[in-house]
């Protein structure tokens, strides 16, 4: 079963919310603004779900797992900012056409193992965490409740590079 475990597609609602933001992460048209980074022009075709699904099938993939791009920093936003963005990501990736599947994402400022369990129950293949969340003991401790929920569900962890 050929599988790609690391793709990114921003669902329409997530794009809409990023465009409505006045602080990073935000989109101005298709220009991405991140804290501490120069503006980056995003290719809209990268987020065309139908075209990307056709490409994945043409590439011979049976499954392509989509993750939230950690450099966006959504997981590290204050909970009141992250919640709606995470919901838009999850709702959107769960609705993607075959052959897509999804990694769950989680707030790291207020880890919620119950929310993670809900996403796993909805069909997420596992949890994606940014690599910098696990660089020290404090990070492992903070992510502990999420990792315990993941272990209980018998699902894998994808540590997102970068």
GROMACS .gro file of N, CA and C in nm:
model
  486
    1UNK      N    1   0.084  -0.117   0.000
    1UNK     CA    2   0.000   0.000   0.000
    1UNK      C    3   0.089   0.124   0.000
    2UNK      N    4   0.122   0.180  -0.115
    2UNK     CA    5   0.206   0.299  -0.119
    2UNK      C    6   0.142   0.417  -0.044
    3UNK      N    7   0.219   0.472   0.050
    3UNK     CA    8   0.169   0.579   0.136
    3UNK      C    9   0.271   0.691   0.145
    4UNK      N   10   0.223   0.814   0.138
    4UNK     CA   11   0.304   0.931   0.165
    4UNK      C   12   0.256   0.984   0.299
    5UNK      N   13   0.344   0.992   0.398
    5UNK     CA   14   0.302   1.030   0.533
    5UNK      C   15   0.313   1.180   0.561
    6UNK      N   16   0.353   1.259   0.458
    6UNK     CA   17   0.379   1.400   0.488
    6UNK      C   18   0.344   1.490   0.370
    7UNK      N   19   0.219   1.533   0.367
    7UNK     CA   20   0.175   1.631   0.269
    7UNK      C   21   0.103   1.745   0.342
    8UNK      N   22   0.091   1.858   0.273
    8UNK     CA   23   0.020   1.973   0.329
    8UNK      C   24  -0.083   2.022   0.229
    9UNK      N   25  -0.205   2.037   0.276
    9UNK     CA   26  -0.312   2.103   0.201
    9UNK      C   27  -0.387   2.186   0.302
   10UNK      N   28  -0.403   2.313   0.271
   10UNK     CA   29  -0.480   2.400   0.358
   10UNK      C   30  -0.624   2.399   0.310
   11UNK      N   31  -0.715   2.351   0.392
   11UNK     CA   32  -0.857   2.353   0.355
   11UNK      C   33  -0.908   2.497   0.339
   12UNK      N   34  -1.013   2.515   0.259
   12UNK     CA   35  -1.065   2.651   0.233
   12UNK      C   36  -1.095   2.732   0.358
   13UNK      N   37  -1.156   2.672   0.458
   13UNK     CA   38  -1.190   2.749   0.579
   13UNK      C   39  -1.064   2.794   0.652
   14UNK      N   40  -0.961   2.710   0.656
   14UNK     CA   41  -0.836   2.750   0.719
   14UNK      C   42  -0.774   2.867   0.643
   15UNK      N   43  -0.776   2.862   0.510
   15UNK     CA   44  -0.724   2.972   0.429
   15UNK      C   45  -0.802   3.100   0.461
   16UNK      N   46  -0.933   3.089   0.467
   16UNK     CA   47  -1.018   3.204   0.499
   16UNK      C   48  -0.981   3.265   0.635
   17UNK      N   49  -0.962   3.180   0.734
   17UNK     CA   50  -0.927   3.230   0.867
   17UNK      C   51  -0.788   3.291   0.871
   18UNK      N   52  -0.693   3.233   0.798
   18UNK     CA   53  -0.558   3.290   0.792
   18UNK      C   54  -0.562   3.427   0.724
   19UNK      N   55  -0.649   3.443   0.625
   19UNK     CA   56  -0.662   3.572   0.557
   19UNK      C   57  -0.730   3.676   0.647
   20UNK      N   58  -0.808   3.634   0.741
   20UNK     CA   59  -0.878   3.727   0.831
   20UNK      C   60  -0.789   3.774   0.945
   21UNK      N   61  -0.676   3.708   0.966
   21UNK     CA   62  -0.588   3.744   1.077
   21UNK      C   63  -0.511   3.872   1.047
   22UNK      N   64  -0.479   3.946   1.152
   22UNK     CA   65  -0.396   4.066   1.137
   22UNK      C   66  -0.255   4.044   1.189
   23UNK      N   67  -0.231   3.930   1.253
   23UNK     CA   68  -0.099   3.896   1.305
   23UNK      C   69  -0.060   3.758   1.251
   24UNK      N   70   0.070   3.730   1.244
   24UNK     CA   71   0.113   3.598   1.196
   24UNK      C   72   0.060   3.486   1.286
   25UNK      N   73   0.032   3.373   1.228
   25UNK     CA   74   0.038   3.342   1.085
   25UNK      C   75  -0.083   3.401   1.013
   26UNK      N   76  -0.056   3.463   0.899
   26UNK     CA   77  -0.165   3.519   0.822
   26UNK      C   78  -0.132   3.514   0.674
   27UNK      N   79  -0.237   3.513   0.595
   27UNK     CA   80  -0.224   3.518   0.450
   27UNK      C   81  -0.276   3.653   0.401
   28UNK      N   82  -0.201   3.714   0.312
   28UNK     CA   83  -0.245   3.834   0.242
   28UNK      C   84  -0.253   3.791   0.095
   29UNK      N   85  -0.374   3.758   0.049
   29UNK     CA   86  -0.388   3.694  -0.081
   29UNK      C   87  -0.325   3.556  -0.071
   30UNK      N   88  -0.217   3.535  -0.145
   30UNK     CA   89  -0.143   3.408  -0.135
   30UNK      C   90  -0.001   3.431  -0.081
   31UNK      N   91   0.018   3.544  -0.010
   31UNK     CA   92   0.147   3.570   0.053
   31UNK      C   93   0.135   3.537   0.201
   32UNK      N   94   0.219   3.445   0.245
   32UNK     CA   95   0.217   3.399   0.384
   32UNK      C   96   0.312   3.484   0.468
   33UNK      N   97   0.260   3.529   0.582
   33UNK     CA   98   0.340   3.606   0.678
   33UNK      C   99   0.351   3.524   0.807
   34UNK      N  100   0.475   3.493   0.844
   34UNK     CA  101   0.504   3.420   0.966
   34UNK      C  102   0.594   3.505   1.056
   35UNK      N  103   0.584   3.486   1.185
   35UNK     CA  104   0.668   3.560   1.279
   35UNK      C  105   0.816   3.529   1.251
   36UNK      N  106   0.895   3.635   1.235
   36UNK     CA  107   1.038   3.618   1.220
   36UNK      C  108   1.084   3.566   1.085
   37UNK      N  109   0.995   3.560   0.987
   37UNK     CA  110   1.029   3.508   0.854
   37UNK      C  111   0.993   3.612   0.749
   38UNK      N  112   1.065   3.613   0.637
   38UNK     CA  113   1.023   3.702   0.529
   38UNK      C  114   0.893   3.651   0.467
   39UNK      N  115   0.813   3.738   0.407
   39UNK     CA  116   0.690   3.694   0.341
   39UNK      C  117   0.722   3.588   0.235
   40UNK      N  118   0.630   3.496   0.218
   40UNK     CA  119   0.651   3.383   0.127
   40UNK      C  120   0.528   3.370   0.037
   41UNK      N  121   0.550   3.365  -0.094
   41UNK     CA  122   0.441   3.347  -0.188
   41UNK      C  123   0.405   3.200  -0.199
   42UNK      N  124   0.281   3.168  -0.163
   42UNK     CA  125   0.230   3.032  -0.166
   42UNK      C  126   0.168   3.006  -0.302
   43UNK      N  127   0.189   2.887  -0.355
   43UNK     CA  128   0.127   2.848  -0.481
   43UNK      C  129  -0.014   2.798  -0.453
   44UNK      N  130  -0.117   2.866  -0.505
   44UNK     CA  131  -0.255   2.823  -0.480
   44UNK      C  132  -0.281   2.679  -0.524
   45UNK      N  133  -0.211   2.633  -0.627
   45UNK     CA  134  -0.231   2.495  -0.675
   45UNK      C  135  -0.195   2.392  -0.569
   46UNK      N  136  -0.106   2.429  -0.477
   46UNK     CA  137  -0.067   2.337  -0.370
   46UNK      C  138  -0.183   2.305  -0.277
   47UNK      N  139  -0.288   2.387  -0.281
   47UNK     CA  140  -0.400   2.370  -0.188
   47UNK      C  141  -0.532   2.341  -0.261
   48UNK      N  142  -0.521   2.298  -0.386
   48UNK     CA  143  -0.635   2.255  -0.466
   48UNK      C  144  -0.653   2.105  -0.441
   49UNK      N  145  -0.749   2.071  -0.356
   49UNK     CA  146  -0.765   1.933  -0.311
   49UNK      C  147  -0.793   1.836  -0.425
   50UNK      N  148  -0.877   1.874  -0.520
   50UNK     CA  149  -0.911   1.783  -0.630
   50UNK      C  150  -0.788   1.756  -0.717
   51UNK      N  151  -0.715   1.861  -0.750
   51UNK     CA  152  -0.595   1.844  -0.832
   51UNK      C  153  -0.489   1.763  -0.758
   52UNK      N  154  -0.473   1.790  -0.630
   52UNK     CA  155  -0.375   1.716  -0.551
   52UNK      C  156  -0.414   1.570  -0.537
   53UNK      N  157  -0.544   1.541  -0.524
   53UNK     CA  158  -0.589   1.402  -0.516
   53UNK      C  159  -0.558   1.330  -0.647
   54UNK      N  160  -0.585   1.396  -0.759
   54UNK     CA  161  -0.555   1.334  -0.889
   54UNK      C  162  -0.406   1.308  -0.903
   55UNK      N  163  -0.322   1.401  -0.857
   55UNK     CA  164  -0.178   1.383  -0.862
   55UNK      C  165  -0.133   1.266  -0.775
   56UNK      N  166  -0.189   1.257  -0.655
   56UNK     CA  167  -0.153   1.146  -0.565
   56UNK      C  168  -0.188   1.011  -0.628
   57UNK      N  169  -0.305   1.004  -0.689
   57UNK     CA  170  -0.345   0.879  -0.755
   57UNK      C  171  -0.252   0.851  -0.873
   58UNK      N  172  -0.221   0.953  -0.952
   58UNK     CA  173  -0.129   0.936  -1.066
   58UNK      C  174   0.009   0.892  -1.019
   59UNK      N  175   0.048   0.935  -0.900
   59UNK     CA  176   0.177   0.893  -0.842
   59UNK      C  177   0.172   0.752  -0.785
   60UNK      N  178   0.055   0.689  -0.788
   60UNK     CA  179   0.042   0.553  -0.739
   60UNK      C  180   0.019   0.541  -0.590
   61UNK      N  181  -0.021   0.650  -0.526
   61UNK     CA  182  -0.042   0.645  -0.381
   61UNK      C  183  -0.180   0.588  -0.348
   62UNK      N  184  -0.183   0.500  -0.252
   62UNK     CA  185  -0.309   0.452  -0.196
   62UNK      C  186  -0.355   0.541  -0.082
   63UNK      N  187  -0.259   0.610  -0.018
   63UNK     CA  188  -0.289   0.696   0.096
   63UNK      C  189  -0.187   0.809   0.100
   64UNK      N  190  -0.235   0.930   0.122
   64UNK     CA  191  -0.149   1.048   0.140
   64UNK      C  192  -0.196   1.119   0.266
   65UNK      N  193  -0.113   1.120   0.368
   65UNK     CA  194  -0.151   1.178   0.496
   65UNK      C  195  -0.113   1.326   0.501
   66UNK      N  196  -0.211   1.408   0.534
   66UNK     CA  197  -0.195   1.552   0.540
   66UNK      C  198  -0.170   1.593   0.685
   67UNK      N  199  -0.072   1.681   0.702
   67UNK     CA  200  -0.045   1.734   0.835
   67UNK      C  201  -0.051   1.885   0.832
   68UNK      N  202  -0.080   1.943   0.946
   68UNK     CA  203  -0.075   2.088   0.961
   68UNK      C  204   0.072   2.128   0.955
   69UNK      N  205   0.104   2.227   0.879
   69UNK     CA  206   0.242   2.271   0.866
   69UNK      C  207   0.289   2.338   0.995
   70UNK      N  208   0.382   2.276   1.064
   70UNK     CA  209   0.429   2.330   1.191
   70UNK      C  210   0.488   2.470   1.182
   71UNK      N  211   0.558   2.506   1.073
   71UNK     CA  212   0.610   2.643   1.068
   71UNK      C  213   0.502   2.751   1.076
   72UNK      N  214   0.376   2.716   1.050
   72UNK     CA  215   0.269   2.814   1.069
   72UNK      C  216   0.262   2.858   1.215
   73UNK      N  217   0.293   2.768   1.307
   73UNK     CA  218   0.292   2.801   1.448
   73UNK      C  219   0.155   2.800   1.513
   74UNK      N  220   0.056   2.742   1.447
   74UNK     CA  221  -0.080   2.742   1.502
   74UNK      C  222  -0.086   2.670   1.636
   75UNK      N  223  -0.010   2.562   1.649
   75UNK     CA  224  -0.012   2.485   1.774
   75UNK      C  225   0.036   2.566   1.893
   76UNK      N  226   0.113   2.672   1.866
   76UNK     CA  227   0.172   2.752   1.974
   76UNK      C  228   0.100   2.883   2.000
   77UNK      N  229  -0.006   2.909   1.925
   77UNK     CA  230  -0.085   3.029   1.947
   77UNK      C  231  -0.160   3.020   2.079
   78UNK      N  232  -0.199   3.134   2.136
   78UNK     CA  233  -0.286   3.129   2.254
   78UNK      C  234  -0.411   3.045   2.221
   79UNK      N  235  -0.461   2.971   2.317
   79UNK     CA  236  -0.574   2.881   2.290
   79UNK      C  237  -0.693   2.947   2.221
   80UNK      N  238  -0.726   3.071   2.257
   80UNK     CA  239  -0.842   3.135   2.194
   80UNK      C  240  -0.818   3.164   2.046
   81UNK      N  241  -0.692   3.177   2.004
   81UNK     CA  242  -0.660   3.195   1.862
   81UNK      C  243  -0.646   3.062   1.790
   82UNK      N  244  -0.588   2.965   1.857
   82UNK     CA  245  -0.561   2.835   1.794
   82UNK      C  246  -0.687   2.753   1.771
   83UNK      N  247  -0.783   2.762   1.860
   83UNK     CA  248  -0.899   2.673   1.858
   83UNK      C  249  -0.973   2.673   1.724
   84UNK      N  250  -1.008   2.791   1.674
   84UNK     CA  251  -1.084   2.798   1.549
   84UNK      C  252  -0.999   2.753   1.430
   85UNK      N  253  -0.870   2.786   1.432
   85UNK     CA  254  -0.782   2.743   1.323
   85UNK      C  255  -0.765   2.592   1.322
   86UNK      N  256  -0.748   2.533   1.440
   86UNK     CA  257  -0.735   2.387   1.448
   86UNK      C  258  -0.864   2.318   1.404
   87UNK      N  259  -0.978   2.373   1.443
   87UNK     CA  260  -1.106   2.315   1.402
   87UNK      C  261  -1.121   2.322   1.250
   88UNK      N  262  -1.083   2.435   1.191
   88UNK     CA  263  -1.092   2.450   1.045
   88UNK      C  264  -0.999   2.351   0.974
   89UNK      N  265  -0.879   2.333   1.028
   89UNK     CA  266  -0.787   2.234   0.973
   89UNK      C  267  -0.849   2.094   0.981
   90UNK      N  268  -0.892   2.055   1.100
   90UNK     CA  269  -0.946   1.919   1.117
   90UNK      C  270  -1.070   1.895   1.032
   91UNK      N  271  -1.166   1.986   1.037
   91UNK     CA  272  -1.287   1.968   0.956
   91UNK      C  273  -1.253   1.956   0.808
   92UNK      N  274  -1.161   2.040   0.764
   92UNK     CA  275  -1.124   2.039   0.623
   92UNK      C  276  -1.050   1.915   0.579
   93UNK      N  277  -0.954   1.870   0.659
   93UNK     CA  278  -0.876   1.753   0.615
   93UNK      C  279  -0.958   1.625   0.626
   94UNK      N  280  -1.051   1.619   0.719
   94UNK     CA  281  -1.137   1.501   0.726
   94UNK      C  282  -1.231   1.493   0.606
   95UNK      N  283  -1.254   1.606   0.541
   95UNK     CA  284  -1.345   1.610   0.425
   95UNK      C  285  -1.271   1.595   0.292
   96UNK      N  286  -1.138   1.583   0.295
   96UNK     CA  287  -1.064   1.570   0.170
   96UNK      C  288  -1.101   1.442   0.097
   97UNK      N  289  -1.092   1.443  -0.035
   97UNK     CA  290  -1.122   1.323  -0.113
   97UNK      C  291  -1.011   1.218  -0.099
   98UNK      N  292  -1.042   1.095  -0.136
   98UNK     CA  293  -0.941   0.990  -0.141
   98UNK      C  294  -0.836   1.033  -0.245
   99UNK      N  295  -0.714   1.002  -0.220
   99UNK     CA  296  -0.660   0.908  -0.122
   99UNK      C  297  -0.610   0.972   0.007
  100UNK      N  298  -0.664   1.090   0.042
  100UNK     CA  299  -0.611   1.161   0.157
  100UNK      C  300  -0.664   1.107   0.290
  101UNK      N  301  -0.576   1.113   0.386
  101UNK     CA  302  -0.607   1.090   0.526
  101UNK      C  303  -0.543   1.204   0.604
  102UNK      N  304  -0.559   1.206   0.735
  102UNK     CA  305  -0.512   1.322   0.811
  102UNK      C  306  -0.438   1.281   0.938
  103UNK      N  307  -0.340   1.364   0.970
  103UNK     CA  308  -0.279   1.363   1.102
  103UNK      C  309  -0.355   1.465   1.186
  104UNK      N  310  -0.382   1.433   1.310
  104UNK     CA  311  -0.441   1.530   1.402
  104UNK      C  312  -0.333   1.630   1.444
  105UNK      N  313  -0.378   1.750   1.478
  105UNK     CA  314  -0.290   1.853   1.534
  105UNK      C  315  -0.349   1.892   1.669
  106UNK      N  316  -0.267   1.953   1.754
  106UNK     CA  317  -0.314   1.986   1.888
  106UNK      C  318  -0.250   2.115   1.937
  107UNK      N  319  -0.325   2.187   2.016
  107UNK     CA  320  -0.270   2.304   2.084
  107UNK      C  321  -0.163   2.258   2.182
  108UNK      N  322  -0.051   2.327   2.181
  108UNK     CA  323   0.054   2.296   2.276
  108UNK      C  324   0.056   2.395   2.391
  109UNK      N  325  -0.024   2.501   2.381
  109UNK     CA  326  -0.034   2.595   2.492
  109UNK      C  327  -0.140   2.551   2.592
  110UNK      N  328  -0.233   2.469   2.547
  110UNK     CA  329  -0.333   2.408   2.634
  110UNK      C  330  -0.365   2.270   2.577
  111UNK      N  331  -0.274   2.173   2.596
  111UNK     CA  332  -0.296   2.039   2.540
  111UNK      C  333  -0.427   1.980   2.592
  112UNK      N  334  -0.504   1.924   2.500
  112UNK     CA  335  -0.635   1.870   2.533
  112UNK      C  336  -0.645   1.727   2.482
  113UNK      N  337  -0.613   1.629   2.566
  113UNK     CA  338  -0.616   1.490   2.520
  113UNK      C  339  -0.756   1.446   2.476
  114UNK      N  340  -0.861   1.501   2.535
  114UNK     CA  341  -0.997   1.465   2.492
  114UNK      C  342  -1.023   1.512   2.350
  115UNK      N  343  -0.976   1.631   2.316
  115UNK     CA  344  -0.991   1.682   2.179
  115UNK      C  345  -0.913   1.594   2.082
  116UNK      N  346  -0.793   1.553   2.120
  116UNK     CA  347  -0.715   1.463   2.036
  116UNK      C  348  -0.788   1.331   2.016
  117UNK      N  349  -0.842   1.276   2.122
  117UNK     CA  350  -0.916   1.150   2.111
  117UNK      C  351  -1.035   1.164   2.017
  118UNK      N  352  -1.103   1.278   2.021
  118UNK     CA  353  -1.214   1.302   1.927
  118UNK      C  354  -1.166   1.299   1.782
  119UNK      N  355  -1.052   1.362   1.755
  119UNK     CA  356  -1.000   1.363   1.617
  119UNK      C  357  -0.956   1.224   1.574
  120UNK      N  358  -0.899   1.148   1.665
  120UNK     CA  359  -0.861   1.011   1.632
  120UNK      C  360  -0.985   0.927   1.602
  121UNK      N  361  -1.091   0.949   1.679
  121UNK     CA  362  -1.217   0.878   1.658
  121UNK      C  363  -1.279   0.918   1.524
  122UNK      N  364  -1.261   1.043   1.484
  122UNK     CA  365  -1.313   1.090   1.354
  122UNK      C  366  -1.235   1.031   1.237
  123UNK      N  367  -1.120   0.972   1.264
  123UNK     CA  368  -1.046   0.908   1.156
  123UNK      C  369  -0.903   0.953   1.138
  124UNK      N  370  -0.853   1.044   1.222
  124UNK     CA  371  -0.712   1.083   1.210
  124UNK      C  372  -0.625   0.960   1.234
  125UNK      N  373  -0.518   0.950   1.158
  125UNK     CA  374  -0.430   0.833   1.164
  125UNK      C  375  -0.339   0.835   1.285
  126UNK      N  376  -0.318   0.951   1.342
  126UNK     CA  377  -0.230   0.967   1.457
  126UNK      C  378  -0.215   1.115   1.483
  127UNK      N  379  -0.114   1.151   1.560
  127UNK     CA  380  -0.089   1.290   1.599
  127UNK      C  381   0.041   1.339   1.537
  128UNK      N  382   0.038   1.460   1.485
  128UNK     CA  383   0.157   1.528   1.436
  128UNK      C  384   0.195   1.634   1.538
  129UNK      N  385   0.321   1.633   1.579
  129UNK     CA  386   0.374   1.737   1.667
  129UNK      C  387   0.496   1.800   1.601
  130UNK      N  388   0.516   1.929   1.620
  130UNK     CA  389   0.638   1.992   1.569
  130UNK      C  390   0.759   1.941   1.646
  131UNK      N  391   0.868   1.921   1.575
  131UNK     CA  392   0.989   1.868   1.638
  131UNK      C  393   1.034   1.954   1.756
  132UNK      N  394   1.018   2.086   1.746
  132UNK     CA  395   1.065   2.172   1.854
  132UNK      C  396   0.982   2.158   1.981
  133UNK      N  397   0.868   2.090   1.974
  133UNK     CA  398   0.787   2.068   2.095
  133UNK      C  399   0.849   1.961   2.184
  134UNK      N  400   0.940   1.883   2.128
  134UNK     CA  401   0.993   1.768   2.200
  134UNK      C  402   1.145   1.775   2.218
  135UNK      N  403   1.199   1.896   2.226
  135UNK     CA  404   1.344   1.911   2.234
  135UNK      C  405   1.401   1.897   2.375
  136UNK      N  406   1.316   1.904   2.475
  136UNK     CA  407   1.367   1.895   2.612
  136UNK      C  408   1.264   1.828   2.703
  137UNK      N  409   1.304   1.806   2.825
  137UNK     CA  410   1.217   1.737   2.921
  137UNK      C  411   1.086   1.812   2.943
  138UNK      N  412   1.093   1.945   2.947
  138UNK     CA  413   0.971   2.024   2.968
  138UNK      C  414   0.873   2.002   2.852
  139UNK      N  415   0.925   1.994   2.731
  139UNK     CA  416   0.838   1.969   2.616
  139UNK      C  417   0.773   1.831   2.622
  140UNK      N  418   0.852   1.731   2.657
  140UNK     CA  419   0.796   1.595   2.670
  140UNK      C  420   0.690   1.592   2.780
  141UNK      N  421   0.717   1.662   2.890
  141UNK     CA  422   0.621   1.666   3.000
  141UNK      C  423   0.492   1.736   2.956
  142UNK      N  424   0.506   1.849   2.886
  142UNK     CA  425   0.388   1.924   2.840
  142UNK      C  426   0.306   1.843   2.740
  143UNK      N  427   0.373   1.767   2.655
  143UNK     CA  428   0.303   1.686   2.555
  143UNK      C  429   0.258   1.551   2.610
  144UNK      N  430   0.298   1.520   2.732
  144UNK     CA  431   0.268   1.390   2.793
  144UNK      C  432   0.122   1.349   2.784
  145UNK      N  433   0.027   1.436   2.821
  145UNK     CA  434  -0.114   1.395   2.813
  145UNK      C  435  -0.158   1.360   2.670
  146UNK      N  436  -0.104   1.432   2.572
  146UNK     CA  437  -0.136   1.400   2.432
  146UNK      C  438  -0.076   1.265   2.393
  147UNK      N  439   0.048   1.243   2.435
  147UNK     CA  440   0.115   1.117   2.402
  147UNK      C  441   0.046   0.999   2.470
  148UNK      N  442  -0.003   1.020   2.592
  148UNK     CA  443  -0.077   0.913   2.660
  148UNK      C  444  -0.206   0.881   2.588
  149UNK      N  445  -0.278   0.983   2.541
  149UNK     CA  446  -0.402   0.960   2.465
  149UNK      C  447  -0.371   0.887   2.335
  150UNK      N  448  -0.261   0.922   2.273
  150UNK     CA  449  -0.219   0.857   2.149
  150UNK      C  450  -0.186   0.710   2.174
  151UNK      N  451  -0.113   0.684   2.281
  151UNK     CA  452  -0.078   0.546   2.315
  151UNK      C  453  -0.204   0.465   2.347
  152UNK      N  454  -0.296   0.523   2.421
  152UNK     CA  455  -0.421   0.453   2.454
  152UNK      C  456  -0.497   0.416   2.328
  153UNK      N  457  -0.494   0.504   2.229
  153UNK     CA  458  -0.565   0.479   2.103
  153UNK      C  459  -0.486   0.385   2.010
  154UNK      N  460  -0.361   0.358   2.045
  154UNK     CA  461  -0.279   0.272   1.961
  154UNK      C  462  -0.244   0.335   1.827
  155UNK      N  463  -0.224   0.467   1.828
  155UNK     CA  464  -0.198   0.541   1.705
  155UNK      C  465  -0.055   0.596   1.707
  156UNK      N  466   0.001   0.621   1.587
  156UNK     CA  467   0.139   0.668   1.580
  156UNK      C  468   0.153   0.819   1.600
  157UNK      N  469   0.276   0.858   1.628
  157UNK     CA  470   0.317   0.997   1.640
  157UNK      C  471   0.402   1.030   1.519
  158UNK      N  472   0.371   1.140   1.452
  158UNK     CA  473   0.455   1.193   1.344
  158UNK      C  474   0.519   1.320   1.396
  159UNK      N  475   0.652   1.320   1.404
  159UNK     CA  476   0.725   1.438   1.447
  159UNK      C  477   0.759   1.517   1.322
  160UNK      N  478   0.695   1.633   1.309
  160UNK     CA  479   0.711   1.716   1.191
  160UNK      C  480   0.846   1.785   1.193
  161UNK      N  481   0.926   1.768   1.087
  161UNK     CA  482   1.056   1.833   1.084
  161UNK      C  483   1.045   1.983   1.067
  162UNK      N  484   1.153   2.050   1.094
  162UNK     CA  485   1.161   2.193   1.069
  162UNK      C  486   1.117   2.278   1.184
   0.00000   0.00000   0.00000
